[in-house]
mmCIF file with all atom_site columns, C-alpha atoms in Angstrom:
data_model
loop_
_atom_site.group_PDB
_atom_site.id
_atom_site.type_symbol
_atom_site.label_atom_id
_atom_site.label_alt_id
_atom_site.label_comp_id
_atom_site.label_asym_id
_atom_site.label_entity_id
_atom_site.label_seq_id
_atom_site.pdbx_PDB_ins_code
_atom_site.Cartn_x
_atom_site.Cartn_y
_atom_site.Cartn_z
_atom_site.occupancy
_atom_site.B_iso_or_equiv
_atom_site.pdbx_formal_charge
_atom_site.auth_seq_id
_atom_site.auth_comp_id
_atom_site.auth_asym_id
_atom_site.auth_atom_id
_atom_site.pdbx_PDB_model_num
ATOM 1   C CA . MET A 1 1   ? 114.543 312.818 83.984  1.00 47.00 ? 1   MET A CA 1
ATOM 2   C CA . GLN A 1 2   ? 113.366 312.094 80.456  1.00 57.00 ? 2   GLN A CA 1
ATOM 3   C CA . GLU A 1 3   ? 116.400 312.769 78.309  1.00 64.00 ? 3   GLU A CA 1
ATOM 4   C CA . GLY A 1 4   ? 115.012 314.606 75.330  1.00 78.00 ? 4   GLY A CA 1
ATOM 5   C CA . ILE A 1 5   ? 116.887 317.280 73.395  1.00 83.00 ? 5   ILE A CA 1
ATOM 6   C CA . MET A 1 6   ? 116.207 319.967 76.022  1.00 83.00 ? 6   MET A CA 1
ATOM 7   C CA . SER A 1 7   ? 117.585 317.906 78.890  1.00 79.00 ? 7   SER A CA 1
ATOM 8   C CA . LEU A 1 8   ? 120.617 316.883 76.822  1.00 79.00 ? 8   LEU A CA 1
ATOM 9   C CA . MET A 1 9   ? 121.368 320.549 76.174  1.00 84.00 ? 9   MET A CA 1
ATOM 10  C CA . GLN A 1 10  ? 120.938 321.338 79.867  1.00 87.00 ? 10  GLN A CA 1
ATOM 11  C CA . MET A 1 11  ? 123.431 318.601 80.793  1.00 85.00 ? 11  MET A CA 1
ATOM 12  C CA . ALA A 1 12  ? 126.049 320.277 78.594  1.00 86.00 ? 12  ALA A CA 1
ATOM 13  C CA . LYS A 1 13  ? 125.343 323.618 80.278  1.00 91.00 ? 13  LYS A CA 1
ATOM 14  C CA . ILE A 1 14  ? 125.550 322.057 83.733  1.00 92.00 ? 14  ILE A CA 1
ATOM 15  C CA . SER A 1 15  ? 128.825 320.307 82.884  1.00 91.00 ? 15  SER A CA 1
ATOM 16  C CA . ALA A 1 16  ? 130.264 323.616 81.673  1.00 94.00 ? 16  ALA A CA 1
ATOM 17  C CA . ALA A 1 17  ? 129.137 325.322 84.898  1.00 95.00 ? 17  ALA A CA 1
ATOM 18  C CA . VAL A 1 18  ? 130.722 322.525 86.953  1.00 95.00 ? 18  VAL A CA 1
ATOM 19  C CA . LYS A 1 19  ? 133.986 323.042 85.025  1.00 94.00 ? 19  LYS A CA 1
ATOM 20  C CA . ARG A 1 20  ? 133.937 326.797 85.756  1.00 96.00 ? 20  ARG A CA 1
ATOM 21  C CA . HIS A 1 21  ? 133.175 326.003 89.415  1.00 94.00 ? 21  HIS A CA 1
ATOM 22  C CA . SER A 1 22  ? 136.138 323.610 89.538  1.00 93.00 ? 22  SER A CA 1
ATOM 23  C CA . ASN A 1 23  ? 138.450 326.063 87.774  1.00 94.00 ? 23  ASN A CA 1
ATOM 24  C CA . ALA A 1 24  ? 137.584 328.590 90.483  1.00 93.00 ? 24  ALA A CA 1
ATOM 25  C CA . GLY A 1 25  ? 138.834 326.101 93.087  1.00 92.00 ? 25  GLY A CA 1
ATOM 26  C CA . LEU A 1 26  ? 135.412 325.609 94.659  1.00 93.00 ? 26  LEU A CA 1
ATOM 27  C CA . PHE A 1 27  ? 134.171 322.462 96.379  1.00 94.00 ? 27  PHE A CA 1
ATOM 28  C CA . TYR A 1 28  ? 131.714 320.314 94.409  1.00 96.00 ? 28  TYR A CA 1
ATOM 29  C CA . LEU A 1 29  ? 129.759 317.619 96.240  1.00 97.00 ? 29  LEU A CA 1
ATOM 30  C CA . THR A 1 30  ? 127.490 315.187 94.419  1.00 97.00 ? 30  THR A CA 1
ATOM 31  C CA . ILE A 1 31  ? 124.864 312.962 95.989  1.00 98.00 ? 31  ILE A CA 1
ATOM 32  C CA . LEU A 1 32  ? 123.648 309.925 94.065  1.00 98.00 ? 32  LEU A CA 1
ATOM 33  C CA . THR A 1 33  ? 120.086 308.918 94.892  1.00 97.00 ? 33  THR A CA 1
ATOM 34  C CA . ASP A 1 34  ? 117.976 306.068 93.548  1.00 96.00 ? 34  ASP A CA 1
ATOM 35  C CA . PRO A 1 35  ? 117.987 306.112 90.578  1.00 94.00 ? 35  PRO A CA 1
ATOM 36  C CA . THR A 1 36  ? 120.851 308.119 89.092  1.00 94.00 ? 36  THR A CA 1
ATOM 37  C CA . THR A 1 37  ? 121.047 307.010 85.485  1.00 91.00 ? 37  THR A CA 1
ATOM 38  C CA . GLY A 1 38  ? 121.657 308.012 81.904  1.00 88.00 ? 38  GLY A CA 1
ATOM 39  C CA . GLY A 1 39  ? 123.411 311.175 80.901  1.00 84.00 ? 39  GLY A CA 1
ATOM 40  C CA . VAL A 1 40  ? 123.421 312.549 84.438  1.00 88.00 ? 40  VAL A CA 1
ATOM 41  C CA . THR A 1 41  ? 125.702 309.682 85.463  1.00 91.00 ? 41  THR A CA 1
ATOM 42  C CA . ALA A 1 42  ? 127.841 310.116 82.361  1.00 85.00 ? 42  ALA A CA 1
ATOM 43  C CA . SER A 1 43  ? 128.278 313.833 82.952  1.00 87.00 ? 43  SER A CA 1
ATOM 44  C CA . PHE A 1 44  ? 128.083 315.922 86.103  1.00 91.00 ? 44  PHE A CA 1
ATOM 45  C CA . ALA A 1 45  ? 127.042 313.311 88.711  1.00 94.00 ? 45  ALA A CA 1
ATOM 46  C CA . MET A 1 46  ? 130.455 311.645 88.737  1.00 94.00 ? 46  MET A CA 1
ATOM 47  C CA . GLU A 1 47  ? 132.545 314.832 88.666  1.00 94.00 ? 47  GLU A CA 1
ATOM 48  C CA . GLY A 1 48  ? 132.252 315.722 92.342  1.00 96.00 ? 48  GLY A CA 1
ATOM 49  C CA . ASP A 1 49  ? 135.272 316.326 94.537  1.00 96.00 ? 49  ASP A CA 1
ATOM 50  C CA . ILE A 1 50  ? 133.420 314.017 96.903  1.00 98.00 ? 50  ILE A CA 1
ATOM 51  C CA . ILE A 1 51  ? 130.689 311.659 95.728  1.00 98.00 ? 51  ILE A CA 1
ATOM 52  C CA . LEU A 1 52  ? 128.137 310.361 98.223  1.00 99.00 ? 52  LEU A CA 1
ATOM 53  C CA . ALA A 1 53  ? 125.475 307.767 97.488  1.00 99.00 ? 53  ALA A CA 1
ATOM 54  C CA . GLU A 1 54  ? 122.410 306.577 99.325  1.00 98.00 ? 54  GLU A CA 1
ATOM 55  C CA . PRO A 1 55  ? 122.358 302.885 100.278 1.00 99.00 ? 55  PRO A CA 1
ATOM 56  C CA . GLN A 1 56  ? 121.297 300.504 97.507  1.00 98.00 ? 56  GLN A CA 1
ATOM 57  C CA . SER A 1 57  ? 120.990 303.328 94.968  1.00 98.00 ? 57  SER A CA 1
ATOM 58  C CA . LEU A 1 58  ? 120.880 302.293 91.332  1.00 96.00 ? 58  LEU A CA 1
ATOM 59  C CA . VAL A 1 59  ? 123.630 304.223 89.543  1.00 97.00 ? 59  VAL A CA 1
ATOM 60  C CA . GLY A 1 60  ? 124.479 303.660 85.905  1.00 94.00 ? 60  GLY A CA 1
ATOM 61  C CA . PHE A 1 61  ? 124.503 304.965 82.372  1.00 90.00 ? 61  PHE A CA 1
ATOM 62  C CA . ALA A 1 62  ? 122.651 302.204 80.547  1.00 89.00 ? 62  ALA A CA 1
ATOM 63  C CA . GLY A 1 63  ? 120.631 299.173 81.540  1.00 87.00 ? 63  GLY A CA 1
ATOM 64  C CA . ARG A 1 64  ? 122.103 295.756 82.273  1.00 88.00 ? 64  ARG A CA 1
ATOM 65  C CA . ARG A 1 65  ? 121.074 294.146 78.957  1.00 90.00 ? 65  ARG A CA 1
ATOM 66  C CA . VAL A 1 66  ? 122.473 296.990 76.879  1.00 91.00 ? 66  VAL A CA 1
ATOM 67  C CA . ILE A 1 67  ? 125.829 296.788 78.647  1.00 92.00 ? 67  ILE A CA 1
ATOM 68  C CA . GLU A 1 68  ? 125.994 292.986 78.607  1.00 93.00 ? 68  GLU A CA 1
ATOM 69  C CA . ASN A 1 69  ? 125.201 292.944 74.883  1.00 93.00 ? 69  ASN A CA 1
ATOM 70  C CA . THR A 1 70  ? 127.845 295.594 74.249  1.00 93.00 ? 70  THR A CA 1
ATOM 71  C CA . VAL A 1 71  ? 130.675 294.000 76.243  1.00 94.00 ? 71  VAL A CA 1
ATOM 72  C CA . ARG A 1 72  ? 129.451 290.433 75.616  1.00 95.00 ? 72  ARG A CA 1
ATOM 73  C CA . GLU A 1 73  ? 129.956 289.455 79.251  1.00 93.00 ? 73  GLU A CA 1
ATOM 74  C CA . ASN A 1 74  ? 127.723 288.647 82.185  1.00 93.00 ? 74  ASN A CA 1
ATOM 75  C CA . LEU A 1 75  ? 128.006 291.348 84.801  1.00 93.00 ? 75  LEU A CA 1
ATOM 76  C CA . PRO A 1 76  ? 127.842 290.974 88.590  1.00 92.00 ? 76  PRO A CA 1
ATOM 77  C CA . GLU A 1 77  ? 124.295 291.147 89.946  1.00 90.00 ? 77  GLU A CA 1
ATOM 78  C CA . ASP A 1 78  ? 124.983 294.315 91.952  1.00 94.00 ? 78  ASP A CA 1
ATOM 79  C CA . PHE A 1 79  ? 127.280 296.109 89.490  1.00 93.00 ? 79  PHE A CA 1
ATOM 80  C CA . GLN A 1 80  ? 125.050 299.203 89.327  1.00 96.00 ? 80  GLN A CA 1
ATOM 81  C CA . LYS A 1 81  ? 124.448 299.508 93.068  1.00 98.00 ? 81  LYS A CA 1
ATOM 82  C CA . ALA A 1 82  ? 126.082 302.127 95.280  1.00 98.00 ? 82  ALA A CA 1
ATOM 83  C CA . GLU A 1 83  ? 127.880 299.486 97.347  1.00 98.00 ? 83  GLU A CA 1
ATOM 84  C CA . PHE A 1 84  ? 129.577 298.018 94.259  1.00 97.00 ? 84  PHE A CA 1
ATOM 85  C CA . LEU A 1 85  ? 130.653 301.505 93.188  1.00 97.00 ? 85  LEU A CA 1
ATOM 86  C CA . LEU A 1 86  ? 132.089 302.170 96.660  1.00 98.00 ? 86  LEU A CA 1
ATOM 87  C CA . GLU A 1 87  ? 134.060 298.902 96.588  1.00 98.00 ? 87  GLU A CA 1
ATOM 88  C CA . HIS A 1 88  ? 135.512 299.878 93.212  1.00 97.00 ? 88  HIS A CA 1
ATOM 89  C CA . GLY A 1 89  ? 136.418 303.470 94.088  1.00 97.00 ? 89  GLY A CA 1
ATOM 90  C CA . PHE A 1 90  ? 133.726 305.326 92.147  1.00 97.00 ? 90  PHE A CA 1
ATOM 91  C CA . VAL A 1 91  ? 131.912 306.577 95.269  1.00 98.00 ? 91  VAL A CA 1
ATOM 92  C CA . ASP A 1 92  ? 133.551 308.037 98.376  1.00 99.00 ? 92  ASP A CA 1
ATOM 93  C CA . ALA A 1 93  ? 130.901 307.096 100.942 1.00 99.00 ? 93  ALA A CA 1
ATOM 94  C CA . ILE A 1 94  ? 127.434 305.650 101.337 1.00 99.00 ? 94  ILE A CA 1
ATOM 95  C CA . VAL A 1 95  ? 125.235 307.753 103.591 1.00 99.00 ? 95  VAL A CA 1
ATOM 96  C CA . LYS A 1 96  ? 121.666 307.126 104.698 1.00 99.00 ? 96  LYS A CA 1
ATOM 97  C CA . ARG A 1 97  ? 119.272 309.910 103.743 1.00 98.00 ? 97  ARG A CA 1
ATOM 98  C CA . ARG A 1 98  ? 118.561 310.772 107.379 1.00 98.00 ? 98  ARG A CA 1
ATOM 99  C CA . ASP A 1 99  ? 122.312 311.321 107.911 1.00 99.00 ? 99  ASP A CA 1
ATOM 100 C CA . LEU A 1 100 ? 122.871 313.453 104.810 1.00 98.00 ? 100 LEU A CA 1
ATOM 101 C CA . PRO A 1 101 ? 122.262 316.893 106.386 1.00 98.00 ? 101 PRO A CA 1
ATOM 102 C CA . ASP A 1 102 ? 124.938 316.393 109.064 1.00 97.00 ? 102 ASP A CA 1
ATOM 103 C CA . THR A 1 103 ? 127.339 314.763 106.605 1.00 98.00 ? 103 THR A CA 1
ATOM 104 C CA . ILE A 1 104 ? 126.905 317.559 104.070 1.00 97.00 ? 104 ILE A CA 1
ATOM 105 C CA . ALA A 1 105 ? 127.385 320.238 106.745 1.00 95.00 ? 105 ALA A CA 1
ATOM 106 C CA . SER A 1 106 ? 130.581 318.541 107.955 1.00 95.00 ? 106 SER A CA 1
ATOM 107 C CA . LEU A 1 107 ? 132.002 318.247 104.443 1.00 96.00 ? 107 LEU A CA 1
ATOM 108 C CA . VAL A 1 108 ? 131.179 321.843 103.553 1.00 94.00 ? 108 VAL A CA 1
ATOM 109 C CA . ARG A 1 109 ? 132.720 323.008 106.839 1.00 93.00 ? 109 ARG A CA 1
ATOM 110 C CA . LEU A 1 110 ? 135.883 320.963 106.141 1.00 93.00 ? 110 LEU A CA 1
ATOM 111 C CA . HIS A 1 111 ? 136.170 322.693 102.788 1.00 92.00 ? 111 HIS A CA 1
ATOM 112 C CA . GLY A 1 112 ? 135.857 326.170 104.305 1.00 87.00 ? 112 GLY A CA 1
ATOM 113 C CA . GLY A 1 113 ? 132.315 326.957 103.260 1.00 78.00 ? 113 GLY A CA 1
ATOM 114 C CA . CYS A 1 114 ? 130.226 326.863 106.425 1.00 63.00 ? 114 CYS A CA 1
ATOM 115 C CA . PRO A 1 115 ? 130.899 328.409 109.838 1.00 58.00 ? 115 PRO A CA 1
ATOM 116 C CA . ARG A 1 116 ? 129.859 326.464 112.945 1.00 58.00 ? 116 ARG A CA 1
#
């Protein structure tokens, strides 16, 4: 997504909708695909009750150089990959795309939203 003014405004609206959804006690599942970057990562993508990611997905807010220049440190090579995020508790599971339909159905069923 190109993050111009319209998309920035939409992110605020989506975040507000996610908050209302959460306040209603409803299940919110997010799936991080390659790439998931920018404001999406900083807002609603990381707010899920359960966060799934596809293998080797690039997930991050800003690019490597921007972050390294900001924190003045060298970062691990894979710090914006799904596997790194899983190891550090930011993602609940890594699921191959072909397995997503069954995984999603199971999670929705576990949360009371889908009969067998």
